[in-house]
Structures are given as structure tokens and as C-alpha cells.
Amino acid sequence: MAERLIEIDQITKIYKLGDVTVHALRGVSLEIERGSFVAIMGPSGSGKSTLMNIVGCLDKPTSGTYVLDGVNVSTLSRDQLAEIRNQKIGFVFQQFNLLARTSAAENVELPLLYSSRAAADRHQKALRALDWVGLAGREQHHPNQLSGGQQQRVAIARALINDPQIILADEPTGALDSRTSVEIMALFQKLNRESGLSIIVVTHEPDIAEYSDRIIRFKDGHLVSDQPVLAPRDAKRELETLPAEEPEEAEAVTQ
Amino acid sequence: MKKILPAMKIAFRALRINKMRSALTMLGIIIGVGAVIAMVAVGSGATERIQQQIASIGSNVIIVMPGSITASGIRLGSGNAVTLTIDDAKALARDCPSVQAVAPSSRSGAQVVYGNNNWATSLYGTTPDYLTIRDIGIQSGNVFSQQDVDSDAKVALLGQTVVNNLFNGADPVGQVIRIKRVPFTVVGTLVPKGQSPTGQDQDDIIILPITTAQKKVFGVNQARANSVGSLMVQARGPQFIQAAQDEMRAVLRQRHHLQASQDDDFTIRNLEEVFQAQETSSRVMSILLAAIASVSLIVGGIGIMNIMLVSVTERTREIGLRQAVGAKTKDILTQFLVEAVTLSILGGVVGILLGILASKLISIFAQWSTLVSPGAILLAFIFSALVGVFFGFYPARKAALLDPIDALRYE
Ligand SMILES: Nc1ncnc2c1ncn2[C@@H]1O[C@H](COP(=O)(O)OP(=O)(O)OP(=O)(O)O)[C@@H](O)[C@H]1O
Ligand SMILES: [Mg+2]
């Protein structure tokens, strides 16, 4: 079971802006096993997003090695990285990053457009994913007709569509209210526990981090602590006890 | 290929969002392609008209005229000099191996009378070969013979218009008509040719033996009785036209005793040259349209490049997202290239329609025949697509090479 999905060894990332050099990561080593739910915390500018970009194969480290799912991705080309992102990684962003004037279903289908795998039932797959995140009946809505929480669900459905190995979420609840945040965390927990999907979440909120199994803290480009969460919170159970603040429909109409 | 279709869908969506902008961007291509279509239409219309004119005169025909004509068409030094004679015609037929037939001809107009009817028409004095060269058939009766020519016989062939105006349906063959008081026996009538491409009635003619015409009708003085207006020559085939011209020139120069330093006192023209010279106005129009077309296509292309650059900047985040979910360099390149080409092809299609309309208007108002060929439409279509590819490539490449993180962060 304890198979390593991510092995990061002595990674550094240096940005050069004219005369200024920024050491965003100063030698980070980290291992993440398949099926884990990890939260990354740390003050602003500590290098969390930089690490997420490298883990997500959007960026390459200045030095050090990164092995994802047995493949040393530090040596891959631009297009090979795109292929890995397409096949193995699902991204969830703070600002949702949905295509405007495009239906929820088409947004979800997007990664399939660039997949080399057969795409016969592309649309059916998108509808199933939307159903899974609780957006059945909203398939044809455009992002500006959906609430923030609903948009983030669309983004999660999009991240799931290609059956990735890992979901990377950089501050996924940063733009959401607290109840909606718990709903999103409930989705992540369900994915992690029922489908065994590995999940990494960057967050500033300590209570959000407590839904994970392991919390990693950064400061000034260093990994400063790495601790298991002894008693993770259960988002689903909390939602049942929380009073429903407003019905889903009303929420959509106010947008 | 399977990626082109979704890319086109995305392209149409993007273009629909900015309808006005897309339309304005296409304007250059529309005008450019429209001009290309109109240009080709005017050009091929002119070519077709030349071919019709040539066909109406006869095939492989060369005309020899007295006097020399400069390249710009100004007649020089003919003065009163008589330079072409019936004997010249005979010599050409005899001594030039590439020549099939030669018919001397002189032209004049006259009033013709039959009974109480009279009619003003054109008279052609010539030999029987004239009918072969110009491919004129006989409707009824017979052609006059070479013997009739040699013996100054008073015989005539009538065109259909002359028949209609003089005979009111009666059979003219065997009847006697008077041309300038001289009685001529009608020996045959000509197969109608209808209007020439320039609108002349080709059936309003009478053909006489050249000898009779010169002596009895045209009233030229004795010294010039042997001279003719022009020679119609038929080469043995299209490939003999040039050789025939060279041989004829040599024979005529020798017969006219011209020194090496002297210019020709005659002009040899094949019909192609004659009519092409007449079509210069439509050629000028074609060049003008070509200039408009190339400028418009370049301006249109730059417009597309500009709009695509704007579009790439506006959609930087979208590009970043597509890259994040797995779009490769090629995918983004294709997407923006397809968008640029869609824009230019759309402009091309509108331009083609506009060009067809313009061609119609040109034929109506300038009285030029125009011909919009499927080849021209295909050419314009390919051209507009190429403009899209050429000018769309730089913006598309710029989009494809964006750094995914920078693109995702772009505000
Ligand atoms: N493209 C870049 N060019 C230059 N410097 C950069 C770039 N991206 C990040 N940095 C710098 O690297 C450091 C780490 O940035 P990073 O975005 O990883 O921080 P973070 O932990 O995600 O912060 P936040 O919590 O505010 O999102 C910062 O000092 C930042 O200014
Ligand atoms: Mg960050």
C-alpha cells in the first residue's frame, strides 16, 4: 500500500528578475504516498505555489530531482509534461479558471480534448462527472450563471475527468464562504476515501488543513514541519449538523 | 485531423463573441479577394472575347496591310503608295510553304438596287479563297470561280441581311441586282453568321470578284487597278503562323525591292496580336485590380495578425488553462491558426460573392464581357486561406509558446 507516488529530492527554485534573485525553494525533499491527503501551509511567499507548480509539472525545478509515479519528470520536454498533466494530474485553482461563455459540460470535457485516449463518449463522461459533484441538471449553465461553490465543483469535475493519479488544489476554498468551503472539502474527502485518489491542498486556513491526513509547513522556501493529523475532521458529518444556510436554488438565482 | 473540428468550433465561438471586430478584420480580405475575382473575370472575359473574334474571322488567319505600322499602332509612310497587289497575293500563295491560302480583298460601301428596293451595304472584292479562310458557307447557289475572277465576271454573293432587305422572301439566285448602276448576277447566298462580338452585323455584306469590284464598282484609276486593301492569309496550322509570317515578309520585301536599310512598306499581323492590342483597356483594368488585390490582401493579412495578437493577449489565461489540462504546443498553435484561417476564409467567401457582383457590374457599366471561372473562385479561396495561415502563424506561435504558469497568472 505504501507505494510512493511523489519523490522530491533536494529541489530548489530560483527566480531571477534583473539583479534580484528570489530563492523560492531552498532544497526541499518530500515523499508522498499514493492515496494520501496532504495539506500544505505556510506564510505568504514561502514557496507553496512554487512547489505545487513543480509537482503539477507546470514548471521545472532549478535543481534537484522529481519523480512522479516512477517517472523522472525533471528531464521531460514541454510536450511530454503536457501529456503527464493531461493523464495524471487534475488541477483545482483558487479562481476556478473556467472558460467563460462555455457550458459546464464543455468545461469539464476540456482535458479530454487533449487526451490521446479514445474520446468516444466524451460528453457522457462529462455528464457523469458533473452528476458526481452534485451538479446534475446544470450541465448547460455557463460559469456566470453558477455560484462560486458550483463553479468550483465544475472545476473539480474537470480535474477528475481523465482519471488522474493526483489532484492538486492551490487554495481551492480561498474564494468561498465557510460552508461552501466545507462542501468542497467533503468532495475531496470522498474522492480520497472512496476512490483512493491522492490529494494535495494548499491552504491558509488551519481548520481547512485539518480535513487532511498530513500537514506540511513551509517557511522561506524551506520545509519546516511535516506532521500527520491524528484525528482528521470529517466534512460530511459536519455538513449534516450545520444548518443549511440557504437552499441551493436561491444561491444560484442571486448570481 | 480529428482536432481540426473542435478547433473550428472554438474558433467560431471566439469570432461570434466579437462579431463587429471580426467583420472589420475581414474587410481587407473581402476587398482583396473581391478584387482578385473581378480581375480574373475581366481578364478571362477579354481573352474569351478575343477568341470569339478570332473564331468569327477564321482560324490561323494572318492579315497583311499596306504601309508600315509602328508598335504603338501609328501608320507611317504609306502615303499614296500602293504597296499590295493581286500579284503579291499570288506570289505569297505560290512561294510560301507555310501558307495555305491567300485572298486579296478590298472593301467599300455602296447602294444596291433590286427592283424597287435598295439597300446600303458593305462590298468585299475578293477571291473564292476568302470564303474558305473566313469559314463562310454557302446557303444556296454556288461560289463564283477563280475563272470568274480572271474574266471580271459580274457575279455576286449576298449575305442574309442583304437578301432580306432586297428580295422580300423571293429566291435571289439567278436574279440581277445593280451596284452603282452596274448589273450583277446573284450566284449564291451566304450562311448567316450573326453578330460579331463587337456588335456588327456580319451578314450585311456582298462579295464580288476582286477584279470586277476594282474596275467596275470602286472606280479606282487604272494605275491602281491592281492594288488591294489587304491580304487575308491562312497558315497551314497554328504552329505555322510564325513561319508563315517570316516567309511572307521575305517574299514581299523581295517583290517590293526593299533594301536591307529600308523599313517594310507593309504590315503583317496575326489576329491574336490585332485583338490583343484592342484589349489594352481591360488589361489596364486588370492590372489596377491586381494592385488593389495585393495591397488589400496584405493589409487584410496584417489586420488579421493584429486582431489575433489582441485575441492571444485577451485569452492568455484561457491558453494557460488549456496548457495546464494538457494542451500541447501543437494544439494551441492549431487552435489559433484555425481561428485566423477561419477569419480569412470567411472573408474570402464574402469577397468571392462581392467579386462576382463586381464583375456583373463591370460588364453592365463598362460593357466588357467578364467571365467568373470556377478556377478563379478556387484560386481566391486558396489565396485567402494562405493569407490566414501566413499572417496567423506568428500570433499562434506566440500563444503556443506561452509559459503555462505566466499565462495562468496573467491579469
Ligand atoms: N514568476 C516569478 N518570478 C519571480 N518571482 C516569483 C515568481 N513566482 C514566485 N516568485 C517568488 O517566489 C516566492 C514564492 O512564491 P509562491 O508563489 O510560491 O508563494 P506562496 O507560498 O504560494 O504565497 P501565497 O500564499 O501568497 O500564495 C515569492 O517570493 C515570490 O515573489
Ligand atoms: Mg500561492
XYZ file of C-alpha atoms in Angstrom, chain B residues 32-387:
356
model
C -8.715 41.843 -51.705
C -10.447 38.645 -52.733
C -13.251 40.606 -54.400
C -10.638 42.421 -56.481
C -8.922 39.146 -57.364
C -12.205 37.697 -58.609
C -13.098 40.819 -60.578
C -9.578 40.979 -62.015
C -9.588 37.402 -63.221
C -13.136 37.872 -64.538
C -12.170 40.941 -66.571
C -9.025 39.214 -67.810
C -10.651 35.988 -68.872
C -13.632 37.896 -70.288
C -11.220 39.776 -72.541
C -9.427 36.587 -73.544
C -12.705 34.959 -74.370
C -13.780 37.923 -76.438
C -10.526 37.794 -78.390
C -11.066 34.127 -79.020
C -14.618 34.721 -80.206
C -13.463 37.462 -82.527
C -10.759 35.260 -83.921
C -13.209 32.428 -84.356
C -15.605 34.751 -86.174
C -12.883 35.763 -88.625
C -11.395 32.332 -89.184
C -8.628 30.220 -87.770
C -4.891 30.704 -88.279
C -5.511 33.934 -90.135
C -2.804 36.488 -90.803
C -3.588 39.901 -92.240
C -1.217 41.870 -94.436
C -1.913 45.572 -94.716
C -0.230 48.189 -96.859
C 2.057 50.702 -95.148
C 4.009 50.134 -92.010
C 2.610 50.429 -88.548
C 4.766 51.168 -85.552
C 4.487 49.175 -82.397
C 2.218 51.850 -80.964
C -0.154 51.419 -83.879
C 0.618 54.626 -85.776
C 0.531 54.231 -89.505
C 3.675 55.533 -91.155
C 4.804 56.325 -94.655
C 2.037 54.639 -96.605
C 1.054 57.920 -98.210
C -0.365 57.317 -101.642
C 1.997 54.482 -102.299
C 0.326 51.335 -103.433
C 2.077 48.509 -101.775
C -0.058 45.398 -102.052
C -1.325 43.934 -105.273
C -3.211 40.931 -106.526
C 0.113 39.662 -107.849
C 1.586 39.884 -104.339
C -1.247 37.633 -103.217
C -0.499 35.117 -105.955
C 3.205 35.170 -105.132
C 2.566 34.545 -101.440
C 0.311 31.602 -102.225
C 2.926 30.178 -104.565
C 6.193 30.854 -102.707
C 5.412 30.476 -99.009
C 5.302 26.801 -97.969
C 3.627 27.553 -94.610
C 0.766 29.370 -96.269
C -2.421 27.503 -97.081
C -4.357 30.151 -98.934
C -4.256 33.867 -99.731
C -7.202 36.081 -100.549
C -6.668 39.696 -101.577
C -9.558 41.864 -100.512
C -10.767 45.410 -100.923
C -13.656 46.956 -99.136
C -16.105 49.658 -99.908
C -19.682 50.636 -99.275
C -22.401 51.119 -101.893
C -26.090 51.400 -102.537
C -27.554 48.231 -104.039
C -30.773 48.123 -106.010
C -33.143 45.292 -106.923
C -36.444 46.217 -108.462
C -37.912 48.930 -106.225
C -35.827 48.014 -103.228
C -32.495 49.456 -102.372
C -30.093 48.874 -99.530
C -26.762 50.322 -98.407
C -24.245 47.623 -97.579
C -20.546 46.680 -97.500
C -18.888 45.319 -100.609
C -15.976 42.935 -100.444
C -13.995 42.372 -103.593
C -12.007 39.175 -103.191
C -11.349 35.666 -104.484
C -13.105 32.360 -103.694
C -10.384 31.537 -101.151
C -11.744 34.311 -98.951
C -14.742 32.155 -98.078
C -12.525 29.219 -97.120
C -10.225 31.372 -94.974
C -13.051 33.086 -93.146
C -15.034 29.895 -92.969
C -18.108 31.345 -94.661
C -20.509 28.749 -96.013
C -22.863 28.901 -98.990
C -26.576 28.757 -98.235
C -27.886 28.384 -101.766
C -26.357 28.617 -105.253
C -22.584 28.463 -105.694
C -19.398 30.388 -105.007
C -18.057 32.254 -108.030
C -14.966 30.596 -109.505
C -11.358 31.699 -109.958
C -12.237 31.897 -113.632
C -14.952 34.453 -112.826
C -12.254 36.474 -111.078
C -9.878 36.229 -114.005
C -12.570 37.222 -116.502
C -14.001 40.156 -114.453
C -17.371 38.388 -114.339
C -20.267 40.435 -112.925
C -21.395 37.960 -110.288
C -22.199 38.463 -106.596
C -22.712 36.547 -103.336
C -25.223 38.045 -100.914
C -25.312 37.961 -97.125
C -28.613 37.152 -95.438
C -29.349 40.706 -94.334
C -28.987 41.955 -97.913
C -31.249 39.157 -99.141
C -33.896 40.024 -96.567
C -33.859 43.686 -97.465
C -33.886 43.349 -101.238
C -35.869 40.225 -102.022
C -38.813 40.029 -99.584
C -38.610 36.254 -99.438
C -38.060 35.611 -103.154
C -35.173 33.391 -104.274
C -32.304 35.717 -105.201
C -30.145 33.167 -107.027
C -30.113 33.963 -110.753
C -31.576 37.457 -110.240
C -29.796 40.589 -111.320
C -29.044 43.400 -108.896
C -27.488 46.768 -109.621
C -24.485 48.078 -107.763
C -23.658 51.639 -108.790
C -25.722 51.041 -111.927
C -23.656 48.008 -112.886
C -25.748 44.845 -113.192
C -24.527 41.801 -111.248
C -25.996 38.303 -111.323
C -26.534 36.756 -107.913
C -24.880 33.325 -107.981
C -25.294 32.367 -104.322
C -26.192 33.401 -100.794
C -24.108 33.074 -97.630
C -24.821 31.095 -94.481
C -25.775 33.654 -91.786
C -23.035 34.377 -89.241
C -24.996 36.661 -86.964
C -23.474 39.495 -84.982
C -19.766 39.802 -84.401
C -18.641 40.082 -80.745
C -18.289 43.810 -81.319
C -21.909 44.025 -82.401
C -21.535 44.309 -86.175
C -23.931 42.518 -88.481
C -21.699 40.073 -90.320
C -24.453 39.206 -92.790
C -24.780 42.718 -94.167
C -22.268 42.142 -96.990
C -21.927 41.425 -100.666
C -18.922 39.533 -102.005
C -17.719 40.186 -105.564
C -14.749 39.021 -107.628
C -11.975 41.455 -106.741
C -11.171 42.266 -110.355
C -14.742 43.250 -111.186
C -15.061 45.216 -107.969
C -11.880 47.212 -108.587
C -12.661 48.029 -112.208
C -16.436 48.454 -112.256
C -17.506 49.449 -108.773
C -14.793 51.007 -106.625
C -13.771 53.246 -109.502
C -10.067 53.289 -108.800
C -7.866 54.647 -111.527
C -6.071 52.351 -113.914
C -2.691 52.736 -112.262
C -4.075 51.267 -109.115
C -6.471 48.767 -110.545
C -4.184 46.008 -109.447
C -3.860 47.204 -105.834
C -5.823 45.758 -102.941
C -6.841 46.888 -99.474
C -5.388 43.956 -97.594
C -4.448 40.328 -97.890
C -6.091 37.639 -95.822
C -3.715 34.745 -95.378
C -4.358 31.406 -93.798
C -1.424 29.461 -92.377
C -1.340 25.672 -92.612
C -1.941 25.380 -88.889
C -1.476 27.195 -85.593
C 2.150 26.063 -85.388
C 2.872 27.535 -88.864
C 1.704 31.072 -88.083
C 5.128 32.380 -87.146
C 6.884 30.634 -90.045
C 4.277 31.909 -92.484
C 4.774 35.459 -91.252
C 8.549 35.203 -91.728
C 8.248 33.702 -95.205
C 5.697 36.300 -96.272
C 7.892 39.115 -95.067
C 10.837 37.806 -97.068
C 8.789 37.335 -100.236
C 7.137 40.759 -100.013
C 10.392 42.588 -99.303
C 11.959 40.963 -102.333
C 8.984 41.733 -104.559
C 8.917 45.354 -103.391
C 12.685 45.713 -103.970
C 13.372 46.902 -100.429
C 16.978 47.394 -99.368
C 18.147 45.969 -96.044
C 18.164 49.501 -94.606
C 14.573 50.222 -95.602
C 11.584 49.542 -93.430
C 8.783 47.286 -94.535
C 6.152 49.067 -96.612
C 3.538 46.615 -95.368
C 2.402 45.281 -92.041
C 1.887 41.669 -91.127
C -0.293 40.979 -88.152
C -1.787 37.807 -86.888
C -5.248 38.177 -85.438
C -4.169 37.378 -81.925
C -1.956 40.475 -81.936
C -4.588 42.635 -83.535
C -7.225 41.882 -80.972
C -4.908 41.847 -78.022
C -3.892 45.380 -78.907
C -7.560 46.325 -78.811
C -7.964 44.856 -75.337
C -5.401 47.079 -73.620
C -8.095 48.925 -71.683
C -9.276 45.797 -69.981
C -5.667 44.839 -69.358
C -5.088 48.166 -67.594
C -8.187 47.441 -65.522
C -6.808 44.015 -64.666
C -3.507 45.476 -63.500
C -5.336 48.064 -61.413
C -7.441 45.361 -59.804
C -4.358 43.240 -59.198
C -2.751 46.163 -57.392
C -5.845 46.695 -55.261
C -5.979 42.979 -54.588
C -2.400 42.619 -53.440
C -2.487 45.727 -51.257
C -5.816 44.717 -49.725
C -4.709 41.165 -49.091
C -1.565 42.361 -47.333
C -3.469 44.964 -45.322
C -6.140 42.372 -44.578
C -3.489 39.907 -43.505
C -1.880 42.434 -41.203
C -5.334 43.194 -39.795
C -5.787 39.513 -39.047
C -2.381 39.333 -37.443
C -3.208 42.345 -35.313
C -6.557 41.004 -34.170
C -5.070 37.594 -33.454
C -2.353 39.186 -31.322
C -5.043 41.038 -29.394
C -7.011 37.838 -29.079
C -3.984 35.932 -27.785
C -3.358 38.598 -25.156
C -7.010 38.711 -24.125
C -7.141 34.963 -23.795
C -3.813 34.433 -22.069
C -5.477 32.835 -19.050
C -7.521 30.573 -21.269
C -4.326 29.496 -23.007
C -2.689 28.839 -19.638
C -5.621 26.748 -18.531
C -5.628 24.720 -21.736
C -1.923 24.104 -21.283
C -2.480 23.087 -17.662
C -5.038 20.468 -18.638
C -2.754 19.027 -21.283
C -2.801 21.093 -24.476
C 0.484 20.665 -26.301
C 2.320 23.299 -28.306
C 0.787 21.916 -31.471
C -2.757 22.024 -30.028
C -2.585 25.716 -29.150
C -0.863 26.507 -32.436
C -3.589 24.684 -34.341
C -6.340 26.403 -32.399
C -5.176 29.926 -33.172
C -4.133 29.090 -36.701
C -7.570 27.629 -37.387
C -9.099 30.751 -35.915
C -7.042 33.012 -38.195
C -7.771 30.848 -41.220
C -11.483 30.732 -40.373
C -11.439 34.510 -40.266
C -9.639 34.820 -43.588
C -11.690 32.139 -45.333
C -14.907 33.720 -44.130
C -13.637 36.993 -45.545
C -12.631 35.130 -48.683
C -16.123 33.705 -49.197
C -17.755 37.109 -48.746
C -15.087 38.539 -51.050
C -15.854 35.939 -53.708
C -19.533 36.879 -53.644
C -18.603 40.556 -53.792
C -16.201 39.897 -56.670
C -18.905 38.101 -58.667
C -21.212 41.055 -58.077
C -18.464 43.500 -59.113
C -17.818 41.520 -62.308
C -21.501 41.711 -63.185
C -21.494 45.458 -62.579
C -18.358 45.895 -64.694
C -19.968 44.062 -67.594
C -23.100 46.164 -67.266
C -21.481 49.563 -66.891
C -18.217 49.214 -68.819
C -19.738 46.933 -71.475
C -16.900 44.473 -71.091
C -17.573 40.833 -71.104
C -16.424 39.259 -67.832
C -16.106 35.605 -67.005
C -16.055 34.303 -63.425
C -14.492 30.872 -63.713
C -14.600 28.135 -61.038
C -10.798 28.176 -61.230
C -10.721 31.823 -60.172
C -13.033 31.102 -57.252
C -10.845 28.220 -56.152
C -7.770 30.397 -56.532
C -9.305 33.166 -54.430
C -10.357 30.647 -51.797
C -6.877 29.155 -51.557
C -5.378 32.623 -51.528
C -7.488 33.758 -48.599
C -6.675 30.588 -46.682
C -2.980 31.160 -47.324
C -3.248 34.728 -46.053
